[in-house]
Short mmCIF file of N, CA and C in Angstrom, two decimals:
data_model
loop_
_atom_site.label_atom_id
_atom_site.label_comp_id
_atom_site.label_asym_id
_atom_site.label_seq_id
_atom_site.Cartn_x
_atom_site.Cartn_y
_atom_site.Cartn_z
N MET W 10 54.56 -23.66 -38.31
CA MET W 10 53.94 -22.85 -37.21
C MET W 10 52.52 -22.66 -37.68
N ASP W 11 51.64 -22.98 -36.78
CA ASP W 11 50.14 -23.07 -37.04
C ASP W 11 49.61 -21.56 -36.95
N LYS W 12 48.27 -21.56 -37.30
CA LYS W 12 47.59 -20.30 -37.36
C LYS W 12 47.81 -19.55 -35.99
N LEU W 13 47.55 -20.11 -34.95
CA LEU W 13 47.48 -19.47 -33.58
C LEU W 13 48.79 -18.96 -33.24
N ASP W 14 49.90 -19.67 -33.56
CA ASP W 14 51.36 -19.15 -33.35
C ASP W 14 51.54 -17.95 -34.22
N LYS W 15 51.11 -17.97 -35.37
CA LYS W 15 51.33 -16.75 -36.25
C LYS W 15 50.58 -15.60 -35.78
N ILE W 16 49.43 -15.66 -35.32
CA ILE W 16 48.54 -14.65 -34.67
C ILE W 16 49.21 -14.11 -33.50
N LYS W 17 49.63 -14.96 -32.60
CA LYS W 17 50.37 -14.54 -31.43
C LYS W 17 51.67 -13.83 -31.72
N GLU W 18 52.53 -14.25 -32.61
CA GLU W 18 53.70 -13.56 -33.00
C GLU W 18 53.29 -12.16 -33.70
N LEU W 19 52.24 -12.01 -34.51
CA LEU W 19 51.93 -10.84 -34.99
C LEU W 19 51.51 -9.75 -33.89
N ASN W 20 50.57 -10.27 -32.94
CA ASN W 20 50.28 -9.57 -31.82
C ASN W 20 51.52 -9.01 -30.94
N THR W 21 52.37 -9.90 -30.75
CA THR W 21 53.64 -9.45 -30.10
C THR W 21 54.39 -8.41 -30.81
N GLN W 22 54.51 -8.51 -32.07
CA GLN W 22 55.02 -7.53 -32.92
C GLN W 22 54.39 -6.17 -32.89
N TYR W 23 53.09 -6.19 -32.97
CA TYR W 23 52.44 -4.86 -32.69
C TYR W 23 52.69 -4.20 -31.44
N LYS W 24 52.68 -5.05 -30.37
CA LYS W 24 53.04 -4.54 -29.13
C LYS W 24 54.30 -3.93 -28.89
N LEU W 25 55.39 -4.57 -29.58
CA LEU W 25 56.70 -4.00 -29.51
C LEU W 25 56.73 -2.74 -30.45
N LEU W 26 56.01 -2.81 -31.56
CA LEU W 26 56.12 -1.35 -32.26
C LEU W 26 55.50 -0.22 -31.54
N ARG W 27 54.36 -0.45 -30.81
CA ARG W 27 53.68 0.47 -30.07
C ARG W 27 54.45 0.90 -28.89
N ASN W 28 55.01 -0.06 -28.05
CA ASN W 28 55.67 0.33 -26.78
C ASN W 28 57.00 1.01 -27.15
N ASN W 29 57.57 0.69 -28.22
CA ASN W 29 58.98 1.20 -28.56
C ASN W 29 58.86 2.51 -29.30
N GLY W 30 57.66 2.93 -29.70
CA GLY W 30 57.59 4.13 -30.51
C GLY W 30 58.18 3.93 -31.95
N MET W 31 58.29 2.82 -32.51
CA MET W 31 59.00 2.66 -33.80
C MET W 31 58.24 3.04 -34.94
N VAL W 32 56.91 3.07 -34.86
CA VAL W 32 56.22 3.64 -36.03
C VAL W 32 56.14 5.22 -36.19
N VAL W 33 56.59 5.81 -37.18
CA VAL W 33 56.56 7.23 -37.27
C VAL W 33 55.58 7.62 -38.37
N GLU W 34 55.12 6.76 -39.16
CA GLU W 34 54.13 7.10 -40.26
C GLU W 34 53.36 6.01 -40.54
N VAL W 35 51.97 6.17 -40.95
CA VAL W 35 51.13 5.12 -41.50
C VAL W 35 50.51 5.71 -42.70
N LYS W 36 50.60 4.90 -43.74
CA LYS W 36 50.07 5.29 -44.93
C LYS W 36 48.70 4.54 -45.14
N LEU W 37 47.68 5.57 -45.44
CA LEU W 37 46.31 5.14 -45.72
C LEU W 37 46.05 5.12 -47.16
N LEU W 38 45.85 3.99 -47.86
CA LEU W 38 45.64 3.90 -49.28
C LEU W 38 44.16 3.83 -49.59
N THR W 39 43.49 4.80 -50.18
CA THR W 39 42.19 4.54 -50.51
C THR W 39 42.03 4.73 -51.98
N ASN W 40 40.79 4.60 -52.52
CA ASN W 40 40.33 4.61 -53.93
C ASN W 40 40.39 6.20 -54.33
N ILE W 41 40.35 7.09 -53.44
CA ILE W 41 40.38 8.43 -53.77
C ILE W 41 41.71 9.14 -53.52
N GLY W 42 42.56 8.57 -52.96
CA GLY W 42 43.89 9.16 -52.83
C GLY W 42 44.69 8.31 -51.69
N ASP W 43 46.00 8.78 -51.58
CA ASP W 43 46.86 8.27 -50.52
C ASP W 43 47.07 9.30 -49.48
N TYR W 44 47.08 8.77 -48.20
CA TYR W 44 47.26 9.74 -47.14
C TYR W 44 48.32 9.27 -46.15
N SER W 45 49.20 10.23 -45.81
CA SER W 45 50.21 9.89 -44.77
C SER W 45 49.81 10.31 -43.40
N ILE W 46 49.81 9.52 -42.36
CA ILE W 46 49.51 9.86 -41.13
C ILE W 46 50.75 9.97 -40.17
N LYS W 47 51.07 11.06 -39.62
CA LYS W 47 52.22 11.30 -38.91
C LYS W 47 52.04 11.45 -37.47
N ASN W 48 50.75 11.78 -37.17
CA ASN W 48 50.27 12.19 -35.81
C ASN W 48 50.48 10.94 -34.79
N PRO W 49 51.43 11.10 -33.81
CA PRO W 49 51.72 10.03 -32.90
C PRO W 49 50.34 9.45 -32.09
N ASN W 50 49.47 10.41 -31.84
CA ASN W 50 48.33 9.78 -31.10
C ASN W 50 47.39 8.93 -32.07
N VAL W 51 47.45 9.39 -33.34
CA VAL W 51 46.65 8.51 -34.29
C VAL W 51 47.30 7.20 -34.63
N ILE W 52 48.60 7.30 -34.77
CA ILE W 52 49.37 6.14 -34.83
C ILE W 52 49.16 5.08 -33.78
N SER W 53 49.27 5.47 -32.49
CA SER W 53 48.99 4.72 -31.42
C SER W 53 47.62 4.15 -31.51
N LYS W 54 46.61 4.87 -31.82
CA LYS W 54 45.15 4.29 -31.90
C LYS W 54 45.14 3.19 -32.93
N VAL W 55 45.84 3.41 -34.10
CA VAL W 55 45.85 2.36 -35.20
C VAL W 55 46.53 1.15 -34.54
N LEU W 56 47.70 1.16 -33.92
CA LEU W 56 48.34 -0.06 -33.37
C LEU W 56 47.62 -0.59 -32.32
N ASP W 57 46.86 0.23 -31.43
CA ASP W 57 45.93 -0.26 -30.43
C ASP W 57 44.89 -1.26 -31.09
N LEU W 58 44.33 -0.70 -32.22
CA LEU W 58 43.32 -1.46 -32.87
C LEU W 58 43.75 -2.62 -33.47
N LEU W 59 44.93 -2.63 -34.02
CA LEU W 59 45.75 -3.92 -34.60
C LEU W 59 45.84 -5.06 -33.43
N ILE W 60 46.18 -4.46 -32.34
CA ILE W 60 46.51 -5.25 -31.09
C ILE W 60 45.17 -5.89 -30.62
N ARG W 61 44.22 -5.02 -30.52
CA ARG W 61 42.88 -5.66 -30.02
C ARG W 61 42.30 -6.67 -31.11
N GLU W 62 42.44 -6.30 -32.29
CA GLU W 62 41.75 -7.26 -33.32
C GLU W 62 42.65 -8.69 -33.36
N SER W 63 43.86 -8.57 -33.18
CA SER W 63 44.71 -9.91 -33.16
C SER W 63 44.43 -10.56 -31.90
N GLN W 64 44.22 -9.97 -30.73
CA GLN W 64 43.80 -10.42 -29.45
C GLN W 64 42.42 -11.17 -29.63
N LYS W 65 41.52 -10.68 -30.29
CA LYS W 65 40.06 -11.24 -30.58
C LYS W 65 40.40 -12.54 -31.51
N GLN W 66 41.29 -12.45 -32.42
CA GLN W 66 41.49 -13.71 -33.30
C GLN W 66 42.18 -14.83 -32.54
N ILE W 67 43.11 -14.47 -31.52
CA ILE W 67 43.75 -15.47 -30.67
C ILE W 67 42.64 -16.07 -29.70
N GLU W 68 41.68 -15.36 -29.19
CA GLU W 68 40.69 -15.83 -28.30
C GLU W 68 39.68 -16.76 -29.25
N SER W 69 39.47 -16.28 -30.45
CA SER W 69 38.54 -17.12 -31.32
C SER W 69 39.24 -18.45 -31.55
N GLU W 70 40.53 -18.48 -31.89
CA GLU W 70 41.33 -19.64 -32.28
C GLU W 70 41.29 -20.64 -30.94
N VAL W 71 41.46 -19.94 -29.87
CA VAL W 71 41.57 -20.86 -28.64
C VAL W 71 40.18 -21.43 -28.46
N ASN W 72 39.05 -20.65 -28.63
CA ASN W 72 37.76 -21.19 -28.16
C ASN W 72 37.31 -22.09 -29.18
N GLU W 73 37.71 -22.33 -30.33
CA GLU W 73 37.25 -23.23 -31.23
C GLU W 73 37.68 -24.84 -31.15
#
């Protein structure tokens, strides 16, 4: 499986997680502490960001 296929698969998985509401908690690990995020709106925003970034990576790989 090449890099593009891996990124596409990851993008698909992010979309499934978001669309099916499968993520109920996100952990944010920082150098000053660990934080649990359980707010569904924030979780959706995090998944949206991951989807957008993986889409950018896909576009970048295709354009190379």
